Short mmCIF file of C-alpha atoms and ligand atoms in Angstrom, two decimals:
data_model
loop_
_atom_site.label_atom_id
_atom_site.label_comp_id
_atom_site.label_asym_id
_atom_site.label_seq_id
_atom_site.Cartn_x
_atom_site.Cartn_y
_atom_site.Cartn_z
CA MET A 297 -82.61 68.27 -28.46
CA ASP A 298 -84.65 70.83 -30.50
CA PHE A 299 -85.96 69.30 -33.86
CA GLY A 300 -87.57 72.74 -34.69
CA PHE A 301 -84.91 73.41 -37.53
CA LEU A 302 -86.35 70.94 -39.56
CA THR A 303 -89.33 72.69 -40.84
CA GLN A 304 -87.40 75.87 -41.48
CA PRO A 305 -86.76 76.69 -44.84
CA ALA A 306 -83.37 74.93 -46.23
CA PHE A 307 -80.53 76.65 -47.54
CA SER A 308 -81.33 76.09 -51.14
CA GLY A 309 -83.90 74.26 -53.17
CA GLY A 310 -87.17 76.09 -51.67
CA GLY A 311 -88.30 73.18 -49.28
CA THR A 312 -87.41 72.50 -45.69
CA TYR A 313 -84.65 70.34 -44.21
CA LEU A 314 -87.21 67.94 -43.58
CA ASP A 315 -87.68 67.58 -47.29
CA TRP A 316 -84.22 66.84 -47.63
CA VAL A 317 -84.36 64.22 -44.85
CA PHE A 318 -87.23 62.63 -46.93
CA SER A 319 -84.99 62.93 -49.83
CA GLY A 320 -82.15 61.39 -48.55
CA ILE A 321 -84.64 58.55 -47.22
CA LYS A 322 -85.57 57.96 -50.63
CA TRP A 323 -82.41 57.75 -52.22
CA THR A 324 -81.19 55.16 -49.49
CA LEU A 325 -84.31 53.07 -50.27
CA LEU A 326 -83.78 53.35 -53.98
CA VAL A 327 -80.39 52.28 -53.96
CA SER A 328 -80.72 49.73 -51.65
CA LEU A 329 -83.53 48.09 -53.35
CA CYS A 330 -82.04 48.62 -56.99
CA ALA A 331 -78.99 47.13 -55.51
CA TRP A 332 -80.85 43.89 -53.66
CA VAL A 333 -82.48 42.84 -57.01
CA ILE A 334 -79.04 42.88 -58.42
CA ALA A 335 -77.78 40.62 -55.40
CA PHE A 336 -80.29 38.41 -55.17
CA THR A 337 -80.92 37.14 -58.71
CA LEU A 338 -77.20 37.53 -59.74
CA GLY A 339 -76.29 35.83 -56.15
CA SER A 340 -78.73 33.17 -56.55
CA VAL A 341 -77.49 31.91 -60.14
CA LEU A 342 -73.68 32.23 -58.81
CA GLY A 343 -74.63 30.15 -55.96
CA VAL A 344 -76.56 27.52 -57.69
CA MET A 345 -73.63 27.61 -60.06
CA ARG A 346 -71.22 26.97 -57.42
CA THR A 347 -73.24 23.64 -56.37
CA THR A 348 -72.78 22.06 -59.74
CA ARG A 349 -70.06 19.42 -60.55
CA VAL A 350 -70.09 21.27 -64.01
CA TRP A 351 -66.70 22.68 -63.99
CA TRP A 352 -67.27 25.55 -66.63
CA LEU A 353 -70.17 26.80 -64.50
CA ASN A 354 -68.58 26.45 -61.20
CA LEU A 355 -65.01 27.77 -61.85
CA PRO A 356 -66.48 31.35 -63.07
CA ALA A 357 -68.85 31.52 -59.89
CA THR A 358 -65.93 30.46 -57.70
CA ALA A 359 -63.75 33.07 -59.37
CA TYR A 360 -66.47 35.90 -59.14
CA VAL A 361 -67.12 35.36 -55.49
CA GLU A 362 -63.73 35.45 -54.39
CA LEU A 363 -62.82 38.78 -56.59
CA PHE A 364 -65.76 40.72 -55.52
CA ARG A 365 -66.42 39.30 -51.83
CA ASN A 366 -62.56 40.23 -51.02
CA ILE A 367 -62.26 43.62 -52.90
CA PRO A 368 -63.47 46.29 -50.06
CA LEU A 369 -66.89 47.88 -51.28
CA LEU A 370 -65.36 51.57 -50.98
CA VAL A 371 -62.87 50.49 -53.80
CA GLN A 372 -65.56 48.73 -55.69
CA MET A 373 -67.71 51.95 -55.61
CA PHE A 374 -64.92 54.18 -57.02
CA ILE A 375 -63.87 51.55 -59.71
CA TRP A 376 -67.95 51.73 -60.96
CA TYR A 377 -67.65 55.50 -60.74
CA PHE A 378 -64.42 56.46 -61.77
CA VAL A 379 -62.50 53.56 -63.59
CA VAL A 380 -65.23 51.67 -65.58
CA PRO A 381 -66.28 54.51 -67.74
CA GLU A 382 -62.46 54.82 -68.78
CA ILE A 383 -62.42 51.00 -69.76
CA VAL A 384 -65.27 50.46 -71.64
CA PRO A 385 -65.45 51.16 -75.37
CA LYS A 386 -65.12 55.09 -75.73
CA ALA A 387 -68.98 55.71 -77.03
CA LEU A 388 -70.14 53.87 -74.14
CA GLY A 389 -67.62 55.66 -71.82
CA THR A 390 -68.56 59.20 -72.86
CA TRP A 391 -72.11 58.13 -72.82
CA MET A 392 -71.67 56.98 -69.04
CA LYS A 393 -69.81 60.29 -68.23
CA GLN A 394 -72.16 62.84 -69.99
CA GLY A 395 -75.32 61.11 -71.34
CA MET A 396 -76.42 58.79 -68.71
CA PRO A 397 -78.79 60.18 -66.18
CA MET A 398 -77.95 59.78 -62.32
CA PRO A 399 -74.04 57.98 -63.13
CA GLU A 400 -73.46 58.38 -59.45
CA PHE A 401 -76.64 56.51 -58.32
CA TRP A 402 -76.24 53.79 -61.32
CA SER A 403 -72.55 53.15 -60.08
CA ALA A 404 -73.55 52.93 -56.62
CA VAL A 405 -76.58 50.21 -57.51
CA LEU A 406 -73.96 48.31 -59.58
CA ALA A 407 -71.04 48.49 -56.92
CA LEU A 408 -73.67 47.48 -54.29
CA GLY A 409 -75.06 44.92 -56.06
CA PHE A 410 -72.37 42.98 -57.46
CA TYR A 411 -70.46 43.10 -53.82
CA THR A 412 -73.74 41.77 -52.05
CA ALA A 413 -74.42 39.14 -54.90
CA SER A 414 -71.11 37.40 -53.96
CA ARG A 415 -72.43 37.39 -50.47
CA VAL A 416 -75.41 36.10 -51.44
CA ALA A 417 -74.09 33.45 -53.92
CA GLU A 418 -72.28 32.22 -50.84
CA GLN A 419 -75.61 31.78 -48.44
CA VAL A 420 -77.17 30.25 -51.38
CA ARG A 421 -74.74 27.92 -52.06
CA SER A 422 -74.42 26.72 -48.36
CA GLY A 423 -78.31 26.06 -48.14
CA ILE A 424 -78.30 24.14 -51.18
CA GLN A 425 -74.89 22.19 -49.57
CA SER A 426 -77.02 21.79 -46.40
CA ILE A 427 -79.61 19.84 -47.83
CA PRO A 428 -78.63 15.89 -47.51
CA ARG A 429 -77.42 13.83 -50.43
CA GLY A 430 -79.84 11.62 -50.16
CA GLN A 431 -82.57 13.81 -50.75
CA THR A 432 -81.10 14.76 -54.55
CA HIS A 433 -80.75 10.83 -54.69
CA ALA A 434 -84.32 10.42 -54.14
CA ALA A 435 -85.59 13.01 -56.17
CA LEU A 436 -82.96 11.85 -59.21
CA ALA A 437 -84.49 8.28 -58.47
CA THR A 438 -87.85 9.13 -59.48
CA GLY A 439 -86.33 10.04 -62.92
CA LEU A 440 -86.41 13.64 -62.49
CA THR A 441 -83.37 15.29 -64.58
CA MET A 442 -80.79 17.26 -62.25
CA PRO A 443 -82.43 20.95 -63.32
CA GLN A 444 -85.77 19.71 -62.01
CA VAL A 445 -84.31 18.60 -58.96
CA TYR A 446 -82.99 22.41 -58.61
CA ARG A 447 -86.28 23.59 -59.40
CA HIS A 448 -88.46 21.50 -57.23
CA LEU A 449 -86.29 20.49 -54.48
CA LEU A 450 -83.10 21.95 -53.85
CA LEU A 451 -84.05 25.77 -54.59
CA PRO A 452 -87.32 25.65 -52.51
CA MET A 453 -85.57 24.14 -49.41
CA GLY A 454 -82.26 25.85 -50.10
CA TYR A 455 -84.15 29.29 -49.81
CA ARG A 456 -86.12 28.59 -46.99
CA ILE A 457 -82.90 27.10 -44.92
CA VAL A 458 -81.20 30.36 -45.84
CA ILE A 459 -83.61 33.07 -44.85
CA PRO A 460 -82.14 34.18 -41.40
CA PRO A 461 -78.49 34.87 -43.13
CA LEU A 462 -80.07 36.67 -46.45
CA THR A 463 -82.22 38.48 -44.40
CA SER A 464 -79.03 39.85 -42.67
CA GLU A 465 -77.73 40.21 -45.97
CA PHE A 466 -80.57 42.38 -47.08
CA LEU A 467 -79.85 44.43 -43.69
CA THR A 468 -76.31 44.90 -44.34
CA ILE A 469 -77.39 46.70 -48.04
CA PHE A 470 -79.25 49.27 -46.32
CA LYS A 471 -76.26 50.09 -43.87
CA ASN A 472 -73.64 49.63 -46.96
CA SER A 473 -75.73 52.15 -49.08
CA SER A 474 -74.06 54.94 -47.33
CA VAL A 475 -71.11 54.09 -48.77
CA ALA A 476 -72.63 55.75 -51.91
CA LEU A 477 -72.19 59.10 -50.44
CA THR A 478 -68.47 58.97 -51.59
CA ILE A 479 -69.58 59.32 -55.01
CA GLY A 480 -72.12 61.81 -54.77
CA VAL A 481 -75.31 59.99 -53.93
CA LEU A 482 -77.50 62.22 -51.64
CA GLU A 483 -78.75 59.62 -49.55
CA LEU A 484 -79.83 59.85 -45.85
CA THR A 485 -76.07 59.95 -44.42
CA ALA A 486 -75.08 62.29 -46.94
CA GLN A 487 -78.06 64.51 -46.47
CA ALA A 488 -77.66 64.51 -42.32
CA ARG A 489 -73.90 65.82 -42.96
CA THR A 490 -74.95 68.43 -45.45
CA ILE A 491 -77.97 69.47 -42.95
CA SER A 492 -75.55 69.62 -39.98
CA GLU A 493 -73.09 71.61 -41.70
CA TYR A 494 -75.89 74.02 -42.43
CA THR A 495 -77.58 73.97 -39.12
CA PHE A 496 -75.01 72.79 -36.95
CA ARG A 497 -77.74 70.70 -35.23
CA THR A 498 -74.91 67.61 -35.79
CA PHE A 499 -76.64 65.72 -32.50
CA GLU A 500 -80.28 65.92 -33.70
CA ILE A 501 -79.69 65.24 -36.97
CA PHE A 502 -77.63 62.02 -36.85
CA THR A 503 -80.08 61.02 -34.03
CA LEU A 504 -82.72 61.33 -36.63
CA ALA A 505 -81.02 59.48 -39.10
CA THR A 506 -79.96 56.61 -36.74
CA VAL A 507 -83.39 56.33 -35.88
CA VAL A 508 -84.64 56.27 -39.54
CA TYR A 509 -82.16 53.04 -39.82
CA VAL A 510 -83.31 51.20 -36.98
CA VAL A 511 -86.83 51.94 -38.57
CA ILE A 512 -85.96 50.51 -41.63
CA THR A 513 -84.04 47.77 -40.13
CA MET A 514 -87.21 46.75 -37.84
CA ALA A 515 -89.06 46.97 -41.03
CA VAL A 516 -87.08 44.38 -42.93
CA VAL A 517 -87.00 42.13 -40.08
CA VAL A 518 -90.58 41.89 -39.60
CA LEU A 519 -91.15 41.71 -43.35
CA MET A 520 -88.66 38.84 -43.52
CA GLN A 521 -90.24 36.92 -40.58
CA LEU A 522 -93.66 36.91 -42.16
CA LEU A 523 -92.04 35.60 -45.07
CA GLU A 524 -90.61 33.19 -43.08
CA ARG A 525 -93.73 32.11 -41.42
CA ARG A 526 -95.70 31.97 -44.93
CA VAL A 527 -93.17 29.13 -46.21
CA ARG A 528 -92.66 27.50 -43.25
CA VAL A 529 -92.68 23.67 -43.57
CA PRO A 530 -94.90 22.13 -41.14
CA GLY A 531 -93.33 19.53 -38.96
CA TYR A 532 -89.69 20.33 -40.47
CA ILE A 533 -87.15 20.62 -37.73
CA GLY A 534 -84.72 22.58 -40.02
CA THR A 535 -86.53 25.47 -40.41
CA GLY A 536 -87.33 26.34 -36.69
CA LYS A 537 -90.93 25.58 -35.34
CA MET B 108 -82.99 -12.17 -70.33
CA ALA B 109 -82.40 -11.06 -66.74
CA MET B 110 -83.98 -7.59 -65.40
CA ILE B 111 -81.01 -6.70 -63.90
CA GLU B 112 -77.71 -8.10 -65.18
CA PHE B 113 -74.42 -7.39 -63.12
CA LYS B 114 -71.37 -8.18 -64.85
CA ASN B 115 -67.87 -8.12 -63.10
CA ILE B 116 -69.07 -4.56 -61.76
CA SER B 117 -65.85 -2.93 -60.07
CA LYS B 118 -65.84 0.72 -58.45
CA TRP B 119 -63.31 2.74 -56.68
CA TYR B 120 -63.20 5.63 -54.53
CA GLY B 121 -59.53 6.74 -55.17
CA SER B 122 -57.44 4.08 -54.53
CA PHE B 123 -60.09 1.77 -52.19
CA GLN B 124 -62.05 -0.70 -54.08
CA VAL B 125 -65.79 -0.80 -53.09
CA LEU B 126 -66.91 -3.30 -55.38
CA LYS B 127 -64.92 -5.97 -56.32
CA ASP B 128 -65.86 -8.33 -59.58
CA CYS B 129 -69.46 -8.36 -58.64
CA THR B 130 -71.62 -10.41 -61.09
CA THR B 131 -74.95 -11.48 -60.27
CA GLN B 132 -78.65 -10.77 -61.96
CA VAL B 133 -82.25 -10.55 -60.79
CA GLU B 134 -85.17 -12.12 -62.96
CA LYS B 135 -88.47 -10.67 -63.61
CA GLY B 136 -90.67 -11.21 -60.84
CA GLU B 137 -87.79 -12.36 -58.30
CA VAL B 138 -87.30 -10.92 -55.03
CA ILE B 139 -83.45 -10.61 -54.16
CA VAL B 140 -82.05 -9.93 -50.48
CA VAL B 141 -78.94 -8.44 -50.40
CA CYS B 142 -76.91 -8.56 -46.75
CA GLY B 143 -73.72 -8.27 -45.32
CA PRO B 144 -71.70 -6.21 -42.54
CA SER B 145 -71.86 -2.29 -42.69
CA GLY B 146 -69.36 -0.76 -45.08
CA SER B 147 -69.35 -4.04 -47.67
CA GLY B 148 -70.82 -2.15 -50.53
CA LYS B 149 -74.55 -2.80 -50.53
CA SER B 150 -75.78 0.58 -51.16
CA THR B 151 -73.27 1.26 -53.91
CA LEU B 152 -74.14 -2.07 -55.22
CA ILE B 153 -77.95 -1.12 -55.39
CA LYS B 154 -77.42 2.24 -56.35
CA CYS B 155 -75.30 1.05 -59.05
CA VAL B 156 -78.83 -0.21 -60.91
CA ASN B 157 -80.35 3.26 -61.45
CA GLY B 158 -76.86 5.08 -62.03
CA LEU B 159 -77.08 6.75 -58.51
CA GLU B 160 -73.48 5.54 -58.34
CA PRO B 161 -71.11 5.45 -61.38
CA PHE B 162 -68.89 2.40 -61.87
CA GLN B 163 -65.55 1.92 -63.55
CA SER B 164 -65.34 -1.29 -64.99
CA GLY B 165 -68.03 -4.25 -65.93
CA SER B 166 -71.51 -3.92 -67.39
CA LEU B 167 -74.65 -3.46 -66.21
CA ILE B 168 -77.66 -3.92 -68.00
CA VAL B 169 -81.33 -2.65 -66.62
CA ASN B 170 -84.34 -3.94 -68.73
CA GLY B 171 -82.11 -4.11 -71.71
CA GLN B 172 -80.40 -1.03 -71.22
CA SER B 173 -76.74 -0.62 -70.44
CA VAL B 174 -76.44 1.99 -67.49
CA GLY B 175 -73.18 2.55 -67.87
CA ASP B 176 -73.46 3.65 -71.21
CA LYS B 177 -73.41 7.43 -71.88
CA THR B 178 -76.10 7.58 -74.51
CA THR B 179 -78.50 5.76 -71.75
CA ASN B 180 -80.95 8.52 -70.98
CA LEU B 181 -80.64 7.95 -66.99
CA PRO B 182 -83.78 9.88 -66.00
CA GLN B 183 -85.99 7.83 -68.24
CA LEU B 184 -84.52 4.59 -66.70
CA ARG B 185 -84.88 5.66 -63.50
CA ALA B 186 -88.75 6.74 -63.81
CA LYS B 187 -89.07 2.99 -64.34
CA ILE B 188 -87.33 1.68 -61.43
CA GLY B 189 -88.70 2.57 -58.04
CA MET B 190 -86.34 3.40 -55.00
CA VAL B 191 -86.70 3.43 -51.31
CA PHE B 192 -84.26 4.62 -48.99
CA GLN B 193 -83.10 4.13 -45.38
CA ASN B 194 -84.09 7.93 -44.53
CA PHE B 195 -87.24 8.01 -46.05
CA GLU B 196 -86.25 10.99 -48.46
CA LEU B 197 -89.69 12.59 -48.82
CA PHE B 198 -89.33 16.10 -50.00
CA PRO B 199 -89.98 17.81 -46.62
CA HIS B 200 -91.95 20.97 -48.32
CA MET B 201 -94.72 19.06 -50.11
CA ASN B 202 -97.32 17.41 -48.44
CA VAL B 203 -97.93 13.75 -48.90
CA THR B 204 -100.19 13.73 -52.06
CA ALA B 205 -97.55 16.22 -53.70
CA ASN B 206 -94.99 13.90 -52.76
CA LEU B 207 -96.37 11.10 -54.81
CA ASN B 208 -97.57 13.50 -57.75
CA LEU B 209 -94.36 15.23 -58.41
CA ALA B 210 -92.53 12.71 -60.70
CA GLN B 211 -95.89 11.46 -62.13
CA VAL B 212 -96.69 15.03 -63.80
CA LYS B 213 -93.20 15.95 -64.38
CA VAL B 214 -91.58 13.02 -65.54
CA LEU B 215 -94.35 10.78 -66.55
CA GLY B 216 -96.28 13.94 -67.96
CA ARG B 217 -99.57 12.73 -66.21
CA GLY B 218 -102.37 15.48 -65.26
CA VAL B 219 -102.54 16.80 -62.07
CA GLU B 220 -105.88 14.96 -61.65
CA GLU B 221 -104.88 11.76 -63.03
CA ALA B 222 -101.66 12.11 -60.78
CA THR B 223 -103.81 12.47 -57.69
CA GLU B 224 -106.01 9.72 -58.10
CA LYS B 225 -103.17 7.58 -58.58
CA SER B 226 -101.66 9.03 -55.61
CA ARG B 227 -104.74 8.53 -53.79
CA ALA B 228 -105.12 4.69 -54.60
CA LEU B 229 -101.82 4.20 -53.53
CA LEU B 230 -102.17 5.95 -50.08
CA THR B 231 -105.41 3.71 -49.67
CA ARG B 232 -103.46 0.71 -50.42
CA VAL B 233 -100.72 1.56 -47.78
CA GLY B 234 -103.56 2.61 -45.24
CA LEU B 235 -102.21 6.31 -45.68
CA ILE B 236 -105.10 7.68 -47.16
CA ASP B 237 -106.10 10.00 -44.12
CA HIS B 238 -102.68 11.23 -44.28
CA ALA B 239 -103.07 12.62 -47.70
CA GLN B 240 -102.67 16.43 -46.72
CA LYS B 241 -100.15 16.07 -44.01
CA PHE B 242 -96.24 17.09 -44.41
CA PRO B 243 -93.68 14.24 -44.01
CA GLY B 244 -92.32 15.99 -40.59
CA GLN B 245 -96.03 15.07 -39.12
CA LEU B 246 -95.59 11.56 -39.81
CA SER B 247 -94.20 8.77 -37.75
CA GLY B 248 -91.02 7.02 -39.43
CA GLY B 249 -93.02 4.04 -40.53
CA GLN B 250 -95.55 6.54 -42.25
CA GLN B 251 -93.27 8.11 -43.70
CA GLN B 252 -91.33 4.65 -45.18
CA ARG B 253 -95.20 3.90 -46.60
CA VAL B 254 -95.44 7.05 -48.33
CA ALA B 255 -92.24 6.74 -49.86
CA ILE B 256 -93.02 3.20 -51.07
CA ALA B 257 -96.36 4.61 -52.58
CA ARG B 258 -94.30 7.28 -54.26
CA ALA B 259 -91.88 4.92 -56.03
CA LEU B 260 -95.04 2.54 -57.00
CA ALA B 261 -97.10 5.68 -58.34
CA MET B 262 -94.27 5.64 -61.17
CA ASP B 263 -95.59 2.14 -62.23
CA PRO B 264 -92.19 0.40 -62.11
CA ILE B 265 -90.81 -2.41 -63.61
CA ALA B 266 -88.70 -3.24 -60.53
CA MET B 267 -87.94 -1.96 -57.11
CA LEU B 268 -85.15 -1.13 -54.87
CA PHE B 269 -84.91 -0.88 -51.22
CA ASP B 270 -82.04 0.20 -49.28
CA GLU B 271 -82.09 -0.68 -45.41
CA PRO B 272 -85.75 0.40 -45.51
CA THR B 273 -86.12 -0.53 -42.08
CA SER B 274 -83.20 0.33 -40.32
CA ALA B 275 -83.87 3.91 -39.46
CA LEU B 276 -87.28 2.84 -37.74
CA ASP B 277 -88.23 2.17 -34.36
CA PRO B 278 -88.58 -1.61 -33.80
CA GLU B 279 -92.43 -1.09 -33.49
CA MET B 280 -92.99 0.44 -36.98
CA ILE B 281 -90.75 -2.29 -38.87
CA ASN B 282 -93.57 -4.56 -39.42
CA GLU B 283 -96.24 -2.06 -40.88
CA VAL B 284 -93.35 -1.51 -43.72
CA LEU B 285 -92.69 -5.01 -43.83
CA ASP B 286 -95.90 -5.82 -44.22
CA VAL B 287 -96.12 -3.37 -47.61
CA MET B 288 -93.12 -4.98 -48.94
CA VAL B 289 -94.62 -8.52 -48.67
CA GLU B 290 -97.51 -7.72 -50.06
CA LEU B 291 -95.64 -6.28 -53.38
CA ALA B 292 -93.09 -9.35 -53.56
CA GLN B 293 -96.29 -11.79 -53.50
CA GLU B 294 -97.71 -9.46 -56.12
CA GLY B 295 -94.87 -10.53 -58.37
CA MET B 296 -92.80 -7.33 -58.26
CA THR B 297 -89.05 -7.49 -59.12
CA MET B 298 -87.37 -6.40 -55.77
CA MET B 299 -83.55 -5.93 -54.90
CA CYS B 300 -83.69 -5.28 -51.21
CA VAL B 301 -80.42 -5.04 -49.00
CA THR B 302 -82.07 -5.71 -45.37
CA HIS B 303 -80.95 -7.50 -42.52
CA GLU B 304 -84.81 -8.61 -41.82
CA MET B 305 -83.83 -12.17 -42.41
CA GLY B 306 -87.46 -13.09 -41.55
CA PHE B 307 -88.52 -11.03 -44.63
CA ALA B 308 -85.68 -12.83 -46.25
CA ARG B 309 -87.31 -16.37 -45.37
CA LYS B 310 -90.69 -15.59 -46.23
CA VAL B 311 -90.48 -13.83 -49.66
CA ALA B 312 -87.14 -13.82 -51.29
CA HIS B 313 -85.91 -16.28 -54.13
CA ARG B 314 -81.83 -15.50 -53.73
CA VAL B 315 -79.84 -14.09 -50.87
CA ILE B 316 -76.80 -12.24 -51.95
CA PHE B 317 -74.51 -12.04 -49.04
CA MET B 318 -71.54 -9.13 -49.54
CA ASP B 319 -68.47 -8.61 -47.65
CA ARG B 320 -65.39 -6.10 -48.42
CA GLY B 321 -67.06 -5.18 -51.70
CA GLU B 322 -67.50 -8.82 -52.87
CA ILE B 323 -70.31 -11.12 -53.53
CA VAL B 324 -69.43 -13.91 -51.32
CA GLU B 325 -72.77 -15.76 -51.78
CA ASP B 326 -75.13 -15.90 -54.00
CA ALA B 327 -77.50 -18.91 -53.14
CA GLY B 328 -81.32 -19.74 -53.38
CA LYS B 329 -83.06 -18.83 -50.11
CA ASP B 330 -83.12 -22.49 -48.82
CA ASP B 331 -79.41 -23.12 -49.81
CA PHE B 332 -78.67 -19.94 -47.80
CA PHE B 333 -80.35 -20.70 -44.69
CA GLY B 334 -80.12 -24.56 -44.92
CA THR B 335 -77.03 -26.15 -46.13
CA PRO B 336 -73.68 -25.36 -45.01
CA ARG B 337 -71.72 -21.91 -46.56
CA SER B 338 -69.01 -19.76 -46.54
CA GLU B 339 -67.87 -19.10 -42.98
CA ARG B 340 -67.99 -15.09 -43.24
CA ALA B 341 -71.61 -15.50 -44.13
CA GLN B 342 -72.19 -18.03 -41.23
CA GLN B 343 -70.34 -15.62 -38.84
CA PHE B 344 -72.34 -12.59 -40.22
CA LEU B 345 -75.75 -14.57 -39.61
CA SER B 346 -75.13 -16.20 -36.57
CA LYS B 347 -74.38 -12.31 -35.24
CA ILE B 348 -77.73 -11.03 -36.52
CA LEU B 349 -79.66 -13.72 -35.74
CA HIS B 350 -78.80 -14.02 -31.97
CA HIS B 351 -79.57 -10.78 -30.67
N1 ATP C 651 -68.28 8.93 -51.36
C1 ATP C 651 -67.41 7.94 -50.58
N2 ATP C 651 -65.89 8.22 -50.94
C2 ATP C 651 -65.33 7.15 -50.32
N3 ATP C 651 -65.73 5.95 -49.75
C3 ATP C 651 -66.98 5.86 -49.80
C4 ATP C 651 -67.84 6.82 -50.39
N4 ATP C 651 -69.08 6.04 -49.99
C5 ATP C 651 -68.96 5.10 -49.37
N5 ATP C 651 -67.74 4.99 -49.45
C6 ATP C 651 -66.81 3.54 -48.73
O1 ATP C 651 -67.73 2.61 -49.79
C7 ATP C 651 -68.01 1.47 -48.58
C8 ATP C 651 -69.04 0.89 -49.02
O2 ATP C 651 -69.92 1.86 -48.55
P1 ATP C 651 -71.66 1.55 -48.46
O3 ATP C 651 -72.41 2.69 -48.12
O4 ATP C 651 -72.00 0.94 -49.91
O5 ATP C 651 -71.45 0.17 -47.50
P2 ATP C 651 -73.00 -0.55 -47.05
O6 ATP C 651 -72.65 -1.91 -47.35
O7 ATP C 651 -74.14 0.13 -47.81
O8 ATP C 651 -72.76 -0.05 -45.44
P3 ATP C 651 -74.26 0.15 -44.32
O9 ATP C 651 -74.48 -1.16 -44.04
O10 ATP C 651 -73.45 0.94 -43.60
O11 ATP C 651 -75.06 0.80 -44.99
C9 ATP C 651 -67.60 1.78 -47.17
O12 ATP C 651 -66.63 1.43 -46.54
C10 ATP C 651 -67.47 3.22 -47.20
O13 ATP C 651 -66.52 3.81 -46.45
MG1 MG C 652 -75.96 1.00 -46.87
#
């Protein structure tokens, strides 16, 4: 393997191929992190809605989860990029196609965010539902209202319980961000493919891309473990030690 | 007027009737022990008092308020009625002091300092002031249950409900919890206790209620319950729990 080509001037754009790699990493991180913000906030809200017994909260959340979880991510990516601008009000659609900066980036973020939200919602729901009913009873018995019970008991405990599965959703979002190349986002995988087309160093460049994904994965795992340790409940069996 | 007044309370789970026409009352300052075989509806009955379990027919008046009434502010009513559970149900992610402070601050609107002062006084009372900073998972069952009692008392309740507070405890820890309960009873707290601790009943109860299959089969003064003849089902039950 010879990685010397990375420092050579790239075919276009004035930089080196290494600059292309870094640009790819930047977009991979941007797409993933922006999508995660959507996935985590929307997913949490939906997950909580699914645990309530209020039908007009529960029903729409259930419908959302079933819909977004069961349509392939690739299809959702195409829908956000190609279909949504055609079906929204005309002025907005025109803006999305011509005025909006980086339409492929935002489409990718929305597609990945809304898709992953359905998965986060299921994790949050199962976390909250794994808390024994007696806990809720005890909290209500002290006079707390149901929203207060969520705020002070169900959410803090529920999130702790689902840190491991949420970590894996967070990891998946980095992997899934590569689907964004299909609508033209020049993230890491797309850049690797382009570089291999120009340099024929297919083996080297995809090895490098793999290493970068592994490093990102490990960084996420370490971060989440730090978080898990930070919020660990002393003496509580449910969250590990 | 009684502090807690059940009138013909019935409750169904689907077609299964858990409570059958239950009528009884708890006067201010009275200590009532509720016993009966597993599945007879004791927990369900006691949880009706603070609206944790809804019921379908009958009326239940607590401190002058109708629990089943949709206009009753349940959180406000519950804040005045302490409840202790079989499995302690402390909040695992909060230390002991925070467990005691939470509802004082969020429900009663006490300042954190005032709440902490109250909490510390109660922890001293139940003998756990040295554990104020520990988490529930770091305490023994008996200690956790005493914290749970202190948590309920922190709200200055007008009555206390106990649902088998010693059933989940190792035998050697039962007394430390019963001692706290006896003391409470002797101070005149209104108490409704689901328990099979007949020693406790003998010592402090005013009345004993025996339930079977959702019905209140016996509702008698303590001396009558333990003395003169009573229903056969109650006798069988008593002989079972007293002789083993
Ligand atoms: N959510 C529910 N759905 C259907 N049946 C229920 C439900 N909760 C309780 N039951 C039934 O209601 C009956 C009374 O239950 P309850 O918990 O009040 O009994 P208990 O006297 O407290 O028993 P134990 O001594 O075991 O605690 C039981 O037969 C139980 O199976
Ligand atoms: Mg019970």
